[in-house]
Amino acid sequence: MSPKAPITQDVMTIPRKLPEGKINLVGLTRDQLRAVLIEHGTPEKQAKMRTGQIWQWIYQWGVRDFGEMTNLAKAYRAQLAESFVIEIPEVVTRQVSEDGTRKYLCRIAGGHEVEVVYIPEEDRGTLCISSQVGCTLTCSFCHTGTQKLVRNLTAAEIVGQVMMARDDLEEWPVPGAPKDETRLLSNIVLMGMGEPLYNFENVRDAMKIAMDPEGISLSRRRITLSTSGVVPEIARTAEEIGCLLAISFHATTDETRDVLVPINKRWNIEELLQALASYPKASNSERITFEYVMLDGVNDSDEDAHRLIDHIKRHNIPAKINLIPFNEWPGAPYKRSSNNRIRAFANIVYQAGYASPIRKTRGEDIMAACGQLKSATERARKSRKQIEAEAGLQN
Ligand code: SAH
Ligand code: SF4
């Protein structure tokens, strides 16, 4: 791991308190938005048009203040401001890695925190967002899985991460805005903290907003949801969200996968593969990404590579295999496979006819790499607990 300190670390505290009783319009579906507008005095006949206008102000132009919604009557803007707010997570710290990766720590209601990572590449800019605070699953190689505290994020907090990043990248469009390919934030991956399919409705509503053509307007093919294998929700993901799918596969026998990805005890490899084989959107142009973390001596043998291919072939799944060098975190029980081992594994997969990119590790110096996310305060809280326990202060 790079011993170097991050290039910059600044702390920004933007107070965005939710005033008592006001409703946050962010994260509502169009139908929900229309309903709350009517409930709070918008005449029913105007509601559809007002919904469209307000939607565009929020998601197309990034406006947070009703006063700026200049195509609405002044009195109506004031009326909106009495009942509603436009509220996104508050950025607490922002770190920039030596490779340009940005990591944000965001505060959400209840004093919880989530991390969001922005990864700039030549042909795209990917935002890695979180779906939960912590994770109820306990994959043994994942730092997030060791975090005790768990809560589902609301749709507002999920799409709010995208809006927050667009603020930071200063990317709210101006007329004649660039297309997806040239946007700074062109892709979203649900690969931050949490298991997105254990928070299905909120993830779905947030991603629908991100895809809406009259707003953030990202193509569904530029959004990838990563799951550890919540089998019953996989078909629903294709039907109700329509995004691309990545699966945290990580092992080729149930024996090993039971340890690495314990949800395997509930839905085993065979059941998972069947669900993937019938993923309604899967095709050669929309392949399923198999994520495979390379752990020294655990899942990285030639036999593993052959078994992996055999699983995918047997079920005829359009797939690419993303090999992820293990990112270490303090106290992690595994080591990263050697580069030679990773290359040998990749070669077997490639020879079998599957793309096998080795994921570049990004933002490691700021603990922003896959599986390293866990809020700093949570770490601090834990160590304080440990200290108290050691001092015999806990009952
Ligand atoms: N909960 C979801 C999405 C978040 S994790 C899931 O498990 O798919 C995103 C990816 O990072 C997953 O493939 C996960 O297995 C992987 N990952 C977790 N910890 C890691 C680590 N320490 N090093 C490398 N990859 C890791
Ligand atoms: Fe949760 Fe994914 Fe980490 Fe497993 S790998 S503990 S499912 S965040």
CSV table of C-alpha atoms and ligand atoms in Angstrom, one decimal:
chain,number,residue,atom,x,y,z
A,1,MET,CA,0.0,0.0,0.0
A,2,SER,CA,1.2,3.5,-0.7
A,3,PRO,CA,2.6,5.1,2.4
A,4,LYS,CA,2.2,8.6,0.9
A,5,ALA,CA,-0.2,11.0,2.4
A,6,PRO,CA,-3.1,12.2,0.3
A,7,ILE,CA,-2.4,15.3,-1.7
A,8,THR,CA,-5.2,17.3,-0.3
A,9,GLN,CA,-7.6,16.9,2.5
A,10,ASP,CA,-10.0,19.7,3.2
A,11,VAL,CA,-13.0,19.8,5.5
A,12,MET,CA,-16.1,21.4,4.3
A,13,THR,CA,-19.1,21.7,6.5
A,14,ILE,CA,-22.1,22.9,4.7
A,15,PRO,CA,-24.9,23.2,7.2
A,16,ARG,CA,-28.1,21.9,5.5
A,17,LYS,CA,-30.4,21.3,8.4
A,18,LEU,CA,-33.8,19.9,7.6
A,19,PRO,CA,-36.2,22.4,9.0
A,20,GLU,CA,-38.9,20.9,11.2
A,21,GLY,CA,-41.7,19.4,9.4
A,22,LYS,CA,-40.6,20.3,5.9
A,23,ILE,CA,-40.7,17.6,3.2
A,24,ASN,CA,-37.6,16.9,1.1
A,25,LEU,CA,-38.5,16.7,-2.6
A,26,VAL,CA,-35.3,14.9,-3.5
A,27,GLY,CA,-35.7,11.2,-4.1
A,28,LEU,CA,-39.5,11.3,-4.7
A,29,THR,CA,-40.7,9.6,-7.8
A,30,ARG,CA,-42.7,11.8,-10.2
A,31,ASP,CA,-45.9,10.4,-8.9
A,32,GLN,CA,-44.9,11.0,-5.3
A,33,LEU,CA,-43.8,14.5,-6.2
A,34,ARG,CA,-47.1,15.2,-7.8
A,35,ALA,CA,-49.0,13.9,-4.8
A,36,VAL,CA,-47.2,16.0,-2.2
A,37,LEU,CA,-47.6,19.1,-4.4
A,38,ILE,CA,-51.3,18.6,-4.5
A,39,GLU,CA,-51.4,17.8,-0.8
A,40,HIS,CA,-49.7,21.1,-0.1
A,41,GLY,CA,-52.0,23.3,-2.1
A,42,THR,CA,-51.0,23.0,-5.8
A,43,PRO,CA,-54.2,22.8,-7.8
A,44,GLU,CA,-54.8,19.4,-9.3
A,45,LYS,CA,-55.1,20.7,-12.8
A,46,GLN,CA,-51.7,22.3,-12.6
A,47,ALA,CA,-50.0,19.5,-10.8
A,48,LYS,CA,-48.6,17.6,-13.8
A,49,MET,CA,-47.0,20.7,-15.3
A,50,ARG,CA,-45.6,21.9,-11.9
A,51,THR,CA,-44.2,18.5,-11.3
A,52,GLY,CA,-42.3,18.6,-14.6
A,53,GLN,CA,-41.0,22.1,-14.0
A,54,ILE,CA,-39.8,21.5,-10.4
A,55,TRP,CA,-38.3,18.2,-11.5
A,56,GLN,CA,-36.2,19.9,-14.2
A,57,TRP,CA,-35.0,22.6,-11.7
A,58,ILE,CA,-33.9,20.0,-9.3
A,59,TYR,CA,-32.4,17.3,-11.5
A,60,GLN,CA,-31.6,19.1,-14.7
A,61,TRP,CA,-30.2,22.4,-13.4
A,62,GLY,CA,-29.2,21.4,-9.9
A,63,VAL,CA,-31.2,24.2,-8.2
A,64,ARG,CA,-31.7,23.9,-4.4
A,65,ASP,CA,-33.6,27.1,-3.8
A,66,PHE,CA,-37.2,27.6,-4.8
A,67,GLY,CA,-36.4,31.3,-5.3
A,68,GLU,CA,-34.4,30.4,-8.4
A,69,MET,CA,-37.2,28.7,-10.2
A,70,THR,CA,-37.9,31.6,-12.4
A,71,ASN,CA,-40.7,30.0,-14.5
A,72,LEU,CA,-42.9,29.7,-11.4
A,73,ALA,CA,-44.9,32.7,-10.0
A,74,LYS,CA,-43.2,34.4,-7.1
A,75,ALA,CA,-46.1,33.7,-4.7
A,76,TYR,CA,-46.0,30.0,-5.7
A,77,ARG,CA,-42.3,29.8,-5.1
A,78,ALA,CA,-42.8,31.2,-1.6
A,79,GLN,CA,-45.6,28.7,-1.0
A,80,LEU,CA,-43.3,25.8,-2.0
A,81,ALA,CA,-40.5,27.1,0.3
A,82,GLU,CA,-42.9,27.0,3.3
A,83,SER,CA,-43.6,23.2,2.9
A,84,PHE,CA,-40.6,21.8,1.1
A,85,VAL,CA,-36.9,21.7,1.0
A,86,ILE,CA,-34.4,20.3,-1.6
A,87,GLU,CA,-31.9,18.5,0.5
A,88,ILE,CA,-28.9,16.3,-0.2
A,89,PRO,CA,-26.3,14.7,2.0
A,90,GLU,CA,-23.8,17.1,3.5
A,91,VAL,CA,-20.1,16.7,2.6
A,92,VAL,CA,-18.0,16.5,5.7
A,93,THR,CA,-14.6,15.8,4.2
A,94,ARG,CA,-13.2,15.5,0.7
A,95,GLN,CA,-9.9,13.8,-0.1
A,96,VAL,CA,-8.2,13.8,-3.4
A,97,SER,CA,-5.8,10.9,-4.1
A,98,GLU,CA,-2.5,11.3,-6.0
A,99,ASP,CA,-4.2,9.6,-8.9
A,100,GLY,CA,-7.1,12.0,-9.0
A,101,THR,CA,-9.6,9.7,-7.2
A,102,ARG,CA,-11.8,11.7,-4.9
A,103,LYS,CA,-13.3,10.3,-1.7
A,104,TYR,CA,-16.1,12.1,0.1
A,105,LEU,CA,-17.4,11.5,3.5
A,106,CYS,CA,-21.1,12.5,3.6
A,107,ARG,CA,-23.3,13.0,6.6
A,108,ILE,CA,-26.9,11.9,6.5
A,109,ALA,CA,-29.8,12.2,8.9
A,110,GLY,CA,-29.2,10.7,12.3
A,111,GLY,CA,-25.5,11.6,12.2
A,112,HIS,CA,-24.6,8.6,10.1
A,113,GLU,CA,-21.9,8.8,7.5
A,114,VAL,CA,-21.4,7.2,4.1
A,115,GLU,CA,-18.5,7.3,1.7
A,116,VAL,CA,-18.7,8.1,-2.0
A,117,VAL,CA,-15.8,7.7,-4.4
A,118,TYR,CA,-15.3,9.4,-7.8
A,119,ILE,CA,-12.8,7.7,-10.2
A,120,PRO,CA,-11.8,9.7,-13.2
A,121,GLU,CA,-10.5,7.7,-16.2
A,122,GLU,CA,-9.6,8.6,-19.8
A,123,ASP,CA,-12.9,7.7,-21.3
A,124,ARG,CA,-15.3,8.0,-18.4
A,125,GLY,CA,-15.8,9.2,-14.8
A,126,THR,CA,-17.3,6.7,-12.5
A,127,LEU,CA,-19.1,7.5,-9.2
A,128,CYS,CA,-19.1,4.7,-6.7
A,129,ILE,CA,-22.1,5.2,-4.4
A,130,SER,CA,-23.3,3.6,-1.3
A,131,SER,CA,-26.8,2.0,-0.7
A,132,GLN,CA,-26.5,1.4,3.1
A,133,VAL,CA,-24.6,2.6,6.1
A,134,GLY,CA,-22.5,-0.4,6.7
A,135,CYS,CA,-23.8,-3.8,5.5
A,136,THR,CA,-25.7,-6.6,7.2
A,137,LEU,CA,-23.6,-9.2,5.4
A,138,THR,CA,-20.2,-10.1,6.7
A,139,CYS,CA,-18.0,-11.0,3.7
A,140,SER,CA,-14.8,-11.9,5.4
A,141,PHE,CA,-12.5,-9.9,3.1
A,142,CYS,CA,-14.6,-6.7,3.1
A,143,HIS,CA,-14.0,-3.8,5.5
A,144,THR,CA,-17.6,-2.6,5.3
A,145,GLY,CA,-18.7,-6.0,6.5
A,146,THR,CA,-17.0,-5.4,9.8
A,147,GLN,CA,-19.0,-2.2,10.5
A,148,LYS,CA,-21.7,-2.8,13.1
A,149,LEU,CA,-23.9,0.0,12.4
A,150,VAL,CA,-26.4,-0.5,9.6
A,151,ARG,CA,-29.2,1.5,8.1
A,152,ASN,CA,-30.8,1.7,4.7
A,153,LEU,CA,-30.2,4.9,2.8
A,154,THR,CA,-33.3,6.7,1.5
A,155,ALA,CA,-33.8,7.3,-2.2
A,156,ALA,CA,-32.9,10.9,-1.5
A,157,GLU,CA,-29.7,10.0,0.1
A,158,ILE,CA,-28.8,7.7,-2.7
A,159,VAL,CA,-29.5,10.0,-5.6
A,160,GLY,CA,-28.2,12.8,-3.4
A,161,GLN,CA,-24.7,11.3,-3.6
A,162,VAL,CA,-24.8,11.8,-7.4
A,163,MET,CA,-26.1,15.4,-7.0
A,164,MET,CA,-23.4,16.1,-4.4
A,165,ALA,CA,-20.7,14.9,-6.8
A,166,ARG,CA,-22.1,17.0,-9.6
A,167,ASP,CA,-21.9,20.0,-7.3
A,168,ASP,CA,-18.2,19.2,-6.5
A,169,LEU,CA,-17.4,18.6,-10.1
A,170,GLU,CA,-19.3,21.7,-11.1
A,171,GLU,CA,-21.1,19.7,-13.6
A,172,TRP,CA,-24.7,21.0,-13.6
A,173,PRO,CA,-25.3,21.4,-17.3
A,174,VAL,CA,-25.7,24.6,-19.2
A,175,PRO,CA,-27.8,24.6,-22.3
A,176,GLY,CA,-26.2,22.5,-25.0
A,177,ALA,CA,-24.6,20.3,-22.3
A,178,PRO,CA,-22.1,17.6,-23.2
A,179,LYS,CA,-23.3,14.1,-23.9
A,180,ASP,CA,-22.6,11.1,-21.6
A,181,GLU,CA,-19.3,10.3,-23.1
A,182,THR,CA,-17.7,13.6,-22.3
A,183,ARG,CA,-19.3,14.1,-18.9
A,184,LEU,CA,-17.0,14.2,-15.9
A,185,LEU,CA,-19.6,12.0,-14.1
A,186,SER,CA,-20.6,9.5,-16.9
A,187,ASN,CA,-21.1,6.3,-15.0
A,188,ILE,CA,-22.5,5.1,-11.7
A,189,VAL,CA,-21.6,1.9,-9.9
A,190,LEU,CA,-23.4,0.7,-6.8
A,191,MET,CA,-20.3,-0.7,-5.3
A,192,GLY,CA,-19.8,1.5,-2.2
A,193,MET,CA,-21.0,0.5,1.2
A,194,GLY,CA,-24.0,-1.9,1.5
A,195,GLU,CA,-25.9,-4.5,-0.3
A,196,PRO,CA,-28.1,-2.7,-2.8
A,197,LEU,CA,-30.5,-5.6,-3.2
A,198,TYR,CA,-31.3,-5.4,0.5
A,199,ASN,CA,-32.5,-1.9,-0.1
A,200,PHE,CA,-34.2,-2.5,-3.4
A,201,GLU,CA,-37.0,0.1,-3.5
A,202,ASN,CA,-34.9,3.0,-2.5
A,203,VAL,CA,-32.1,2.0,-4.9
A,204,ARG,CA,-34.6,1.5,-7.7
A,205,ASP,CA,-36.3,4.9,-7.2
A,206,ALA,CA,-32.9,6.7,-6.9
A,207,MET,CA,-31.6,5.1,-10.1
A,208,LYS,CA,-34.8,5.8,-12.0
A,209,ILE,CA,-34.3,9.5,-11.1
A,210,ALA,CA,-30.6,9.3,-12.3
A,211,MET,CA,-31.8,7.9,-15.6
A,212,ASP,CA,-34.7,10.2,-16.2
A,213,PRO,CA,-34.2,12.0,-19.5
A,214,GLU,CA,-35.4,15.3,-18.0
A,215,GLY,CA,-32.8,15.3,-15.3
A,216,ILE,CA,-29.5,13.7,-14.7
A,217,SER,CA,-30.2,11.6,-17.7
A,218,LEU,CA,-27.6,8.8,-17.5
A,219,SER,CA,-28.3,5.8,-19.7
A,220,ARG,CA,-29.2,2.6,-17.9
A,221,ARG,CA,-26.2,1.0,-19.5
A,222,ARG,CA,-24.0,3.4,-17.6
A,223,ILE,CA,-25.2,2.2,-14.3
A,224,THR,CA,-24.0,-1.0,-12.7
A,225,LEU,CA,-25.4,-2.6,-9.6
A,226,SER,CA,-23.2,-5.0,-7.7
A,227,THR,CA,-24.7,-7.7,-5.6
A,228,SER,CA,-23.2,-10.4,-3.4
A,229,GLY,CA,-26.0,-12.7,-4.6
A,230,VAL,CA,-29.5,-11.9,-3.3
A,231,VAL,CA,-31.0,-14.4,-5.7
A,232,PRO,CA,-34.7,-13.5,-5.4
A,233,GLU,CA,-34.1,-9.9,-6.3
A,234,ILE,CA,-31.9,-10.5,-9.3
A,235,ALA,CA,-34.7,-10.8,-11.9
A,236,ARG,CA,-36.4,-7.8,-10.4
A,237,THR,CA,-33.3,-5.7,-11.0
A,238,ALA,CA,-33.5,-6.2,-14.7
A,239,GLU,CA,-37.3,-5.7,-14.8
A,240,GLU,CA,-37.6,-2.7,-12.5
A,241,ILE,CA,-34.2,-0.9,-12.8
A,242,GLY,CA,-32.8,-2.3,-16.1
A,243,CYS,CA,-29.2,-1.4,-15.3
A,244,LEU,CA,-26.2,-3.6,-15.8
A,245,LEU,CA,-25.4,-6.3,-13.2
A,246,ALA,CA,-22.2,-7.2,-11.4
A,247,ILE,CA,-22.0,-10.2,-9.2
A,248,SER,CA,-19.5,-10.6,-6.3
A,249,PHE,CA,-18.6,-14.2,-7.2
A,250,HIS,CA,-15.2,-14.5,-5.6
A,251,ALA,CA,-15.0,-18.3,-5.2
A,252,THR,CA,-15.7,-21.4,-7.3
A,253,THR,CA,-16.7,-23.9,-4.7
A,254,ASP,CA,-19.5,-23.6,-2.1
A,255,GLU,CA,-17.1,-24.5,0.6
A,256,THR,CA,-14.9,-21.5,-0.1
A,257,ARG,CA,-17.8,-19.1,-1.0
A,258,ASP,CA,-19.6,-20.0,2.2
A,259,VAL,CA,-16.6,-18.4,4.0
A,260,LEU,CA,-15.9,-15.5,1.7
A,261,VAL,CA,-19.4,-14.5,0.9
A,262,PRO,CA,-21.6,-15.9,3.6
A,263,ILE,CA,-24.9,-15.2,1.8
A,264,ASN,CA,-23.8,-18.3,-0.2
A,265,LYS,CA,-25.1,-20.4,2.6
A,266,ARG,CA,-28.6,-19.1,1.8
A,267,TRP,CA,-28.3,-19.1,-2.0
A,268,ASN,CA,-25.5,-21.3,-3.2
A,269,ILE,CA,-23.4,-21.1,-6.4
A,270,GLU,CA,-25.8,-23.2,-8.4
A,271,GLU,CA,-28.8,-21.2,-7.5
A,272,LEU,CA,-26.9,-18.0,-8.2
A,273,LEU,CA,-25.8,-19.2,-11.6
A,274,GLN,CA,-29.3,-20.1,-12.5
A,275,ALA,CA,-30.6,-16.7,-11.6
A,276,LEU,CA,-27.8,-15.1,-13.6
A,277,ALA,CA,-28.4,-17.3,-16.6
A,278,SER,CA,-32.0,-16.0,-16.7
A,279,TYR,CA,-31.1,-12.4,-16.0
A,280,PRO,CA,-33.6,-10.9,-18.5
A,281,LYS,CA,-31.3,-8.2,-19.9
A,282,ALA,CA,-28.2,-10.3,-20.3
A,283,SER,CA,-26.8,-10.4,-23.8
A,284,ASN,CA,-23.5,-10.2,-25.5
A,285,SER,CA,-23.7,-6.4,-25.5
A,286,GLU,CA,-24.8,-6.4,-21.9
A,287,ARG,CA,-22.7,-9.0,-20.2
A,288,ILE,CA,-22.8,-9.7,-16.6
A,289,THR,CA,-19.6,-8.8,-14.7
A,290,PHE,CA,-18.2,-11.5,-12.5
A,291,GLU,CA,-16.2,-9.7,-9.8
A,292,TYR,CA,-13.4,-11.9,-8.4
A,293,VAL,CA,-11.2,-10.7,-5.6
A,294,MET,CA,-7.7,-12.3,-5.7
A,295,LEU,CA,-6.8,-13.7,-2.3
A,296,ASP,CA,-3.4,-15.3,-1.9
A,297,GLY,CA,-3.8,-19.1,-1.6
A,298,VAL,CA,-7.5,-18.9,-1.0
A,299,ASN,CA,-9.3,-18.7,-4.4
A,300,ASP,CA,-6.5,-17.9,-6.9
A,301,SER,CA,-5.3,-21.3,-8.2
A,302,ASP,CA,-5.4,-22.5,-11.8
A,303,GLU,CA,-8.1,-25.0,-10.8
A,304,ASP,CA,-10.2,-22.1,-9.5
A,305,ALA,CA,-9.8,-20.3,-12.9
A,306,HIS,CA,-10.9,-23.5,-14.7
A,307,ARG,CA,-13.8,-24.1,-12.4
A,308,LEU,CA,-14.9,-20.5,-12.8
A,309,ILE,CA,-15.0,-20.8,-16.6
A,310,ASP,CA,-16.8,-24.1,-16.3
A,311,HIS,CA,-19.5,-22.6,-14.2
A,312,ILE,CA,-20.1,-19.7,-16.6
A,313,LYS,CA,-19.9,-22.0,-19.7
A,314,ARG,CA,-22.2,-24.6,-18.2
A,315,HIS,CA,-24.9,-22.0,-17.8
A,316,ASN,CA,-24.1,-20.1,-21.0
A,317,ILE,CA,-23.9,-16.7,-19.3
A,318,PRO,CA,-22.7,-13.7,-21.3
A,319,ALA,CA,-19.9,-12.7,-19.0
A,320,LYS,CA,-16.8,-10.8,-18.4
A,321,ILE,CA,-14.6,-11.4,-15.4
A,322,ASN,CA,-13.2,-8.5,-13.4
A,323,LEU,CA,-10.2,-9.6,-11.4
A,324,ILE,CA,-9.8,-7.3,-8.3
A,325,PRO,CA,-6.4,-7.4,-6.5
A,326,PHE,CA,-7.4,-7.6,-2.8
A,327,ASN,CA,-7.2,-4.2,-1.1
A,328,GLU,CA,-5.9,-4.6,2.3
A,329,TRP,CA,-7.3,-2.9,5.3
A,330,PRO,CA,-6.1,-2.8,9.0
A,331,GLY,CA,-6.5,-6.2,10.5
A,332,ALA,CA,-7.7,-7.9,7.2
A,333,PRO,CA,-7.3,-11.7,7.4
A,334,TYR,CA,-6.1,-12.1,3.8
A,335,LYS,CA,-3.2,-11.1,1.5
A,336,ARG,CA,-3.3,-10.0,-2.1
A,337,SER,CA,-2.3,-12.6,-4.7
A,338,SER,CA,1.0,-11.9,-6.4
A,339,ASN,CA,0.9,-10.1,-9.7
A,340,ASN,CA,2.2,-13.2,-11.5
A,341,ARG,CA,-0.6,-15.3,-10.0
A,342,ILE,CA,-3.2,-12.7,-11.0
A,343,ARG,CA,-1.8,-12.6,-14.5
A,344,ALA,CA,-1.8,-16.4,-14.8
A,345,PHE,CA,-5.4,-16.6,-13.6
A,346,ALA,CA,-6.4,-13.8,-16.0
A,347,ASN,CA,-4.7,-15.7,-18.8
A,348,ILE,CA,-6.7,-18.9,-18.3
A,349,VAL,CA,-9.9,-16.9,-18.3
A,350,TYR,CA,-8.9,-15.0,-21.4
A,351,GLN,CA,-7.9,-18.2,-23.2
A,352,ALA,CA,-11.3,-19.6,-22.5
A,353,GLY,CA,-12.8,-16.6,-24.5
A,354,TYR,CA,-13.8,-14.2,-21.7
A,355,ALA,CA,-12.6,-10.7,-21.1
A,356,SER,CA,-10.6,-10.7,-17.9
A,357,PRO,CA,-9.5,-7.2,-17.0
A,358,ILE,CA,-7.4,-6.8,-13.9
A,359,ARG,CA,-8.9,-3.9,-12.0
A,360,LYS,CA,-6.5,-1.1,-11.4
A,361,THR,CA,-6.4,-0.2,-7.8
A,362,ARG,CA,-7.4,3.4,-7.4
A,363,GLY,CA,-7.3,5.8,-4.5
A,364,GLU,CA,-5.5,3.4,-2.2
A,365,ASP,CA,-3.6,6.2,-0.5
A,366,ILE,CA,-6.9,7.6,0.8
A,367,MET,CA,-8.5,4.2,1.6
A,368,ALA,CA,-10.9,4.7,-1.2
A,369,ALA,CA,-10.4,1.4,-3.0
A,370,CYS,CA,-13.0,-1.4,-3.2
A,371,GLY,CA,-13.9,-2.8,0.1
A,372,GLN,CA,-11.9,-0.3,2.1
A,373,LEU,CA,-14.8,2.0,2.8
A,374,LYS,CA,-15.8,2.4,6.4
A,375,SER,CA,-16.4,5.7,8.0
A,376,ALA,CA,-13.6,7.2,9.9
A,377,THR,CA,-15.9,8.1,12.8
A,378,GLU,CA,-17.1,4.5,12.9
A,379,ARG,CA,-13.5,3.4,13.2
A,380,ALA,CA,-12.9,6.0,15.9
A,381,ARG,CA,-16.0,4.9,17.7
A,382,LYS,CA,-14.9,1.3,17.7
A,383,SER,CA,-11.5,2.0,18.9
A,384,ARG,CA,-12.9,4.0,21.8
A,385,LYS,CA,-15.1,1.1,22.6
A,386,GLN,CA,-12.1,-1.2,22.6
A,387,ILE,CA,-10.2,1.2,24.9
A,388,GLU,CA,-13.2,1.3,27.3
A,389,ALA,CA,-13.4,-2.5,27.2
A,390,GLU,CA,-9.8,-2.8,28.0
A,391,ALA,CA,-10.1,-0.4,30.8
A,392,GLY,CA,-13.0,-2.4,32.2
A,393,LEU,CA,-15.4,0.4,31.7
A,394,GLN,CA,-18.0,-1.5,29.7
A,395,ASN,CA,-20.7,-3.6,31.3
B,1,SAH,N1,-22.4,-5.3,-1.5
B,1,SAH,C1,-22.2,-5.3,-2.9
B,1,SAH,C2,-21.6,-4.0,-3.4
B,1,SAH,C3,-20.5,-3.4,-2.6
B,1,SAH,S1,-18.9,-4.2,-2.7
B,1,SAH,C4,-21.4,-6.5,-3.3
B,1,SAH,O1,-20.8,-7.1,-2.4
B,1,SAH,O2,-21.4,-6.8,-4.5
B,1,SAH,C5,-18.2,-3.8,-4.2
B,1,SAH,C6,-17.1,-4.9,-4.7
B,1,SAH,O3,-15.9,-4.7,-3.9
B,1,SAH,C7,-17.6,-6.3,-4.4
B,1,SAH,O4,-17.3,-7.1,-5.5
B,1,SAH,C8,-16.9,-6.7,-3.2
B,1,SAH,O5,-16.8,-8.0,-3.1
B,1,SAH,C9,-15.5,-6.0,-3.5
B,1,SAH,N2,-14.7,-5.9,-2.3
B,1,SAH,C10,-15.0,-5.9,-1.0
B,1,SAH,N3,-13.9,-5.8,-0.2
B,1,SAH,C11,-12.9,-5.8,-1.0
B,1,SAH,C12,-11.5,-5.7,-0.8
B,1,SAH,N4,-11.0,-5.6,0.4
B,1,SAH,N5,-10.6,-5.8,-1.8
B,1,SAH,C13,-11.1,-5.8,-3.1
B,1,SAH,N6,-12.4,-5.9,-3.4
B,1,SAH,C14,-13.3,-5.9,-2.3
B,2,SF4,FE1,-21.6,-6.2,2.2
B,2,SF4,FE2,-20.7,-6.3,-0.3
B,2,SF4,FE3,-18.9,-6.0,1.7
B,2,SF4,FE4,-20.2,-8.3,1.4
B,2,SF4,S1,-18.7,-7.3,-0.1
B,2,SF4,S2,-19.9,-7.2,3.3
B,2,SF4,S3,-22.2,-7.7,0.6
B,2,SF4,S4,-20.5,-4.5,1.1
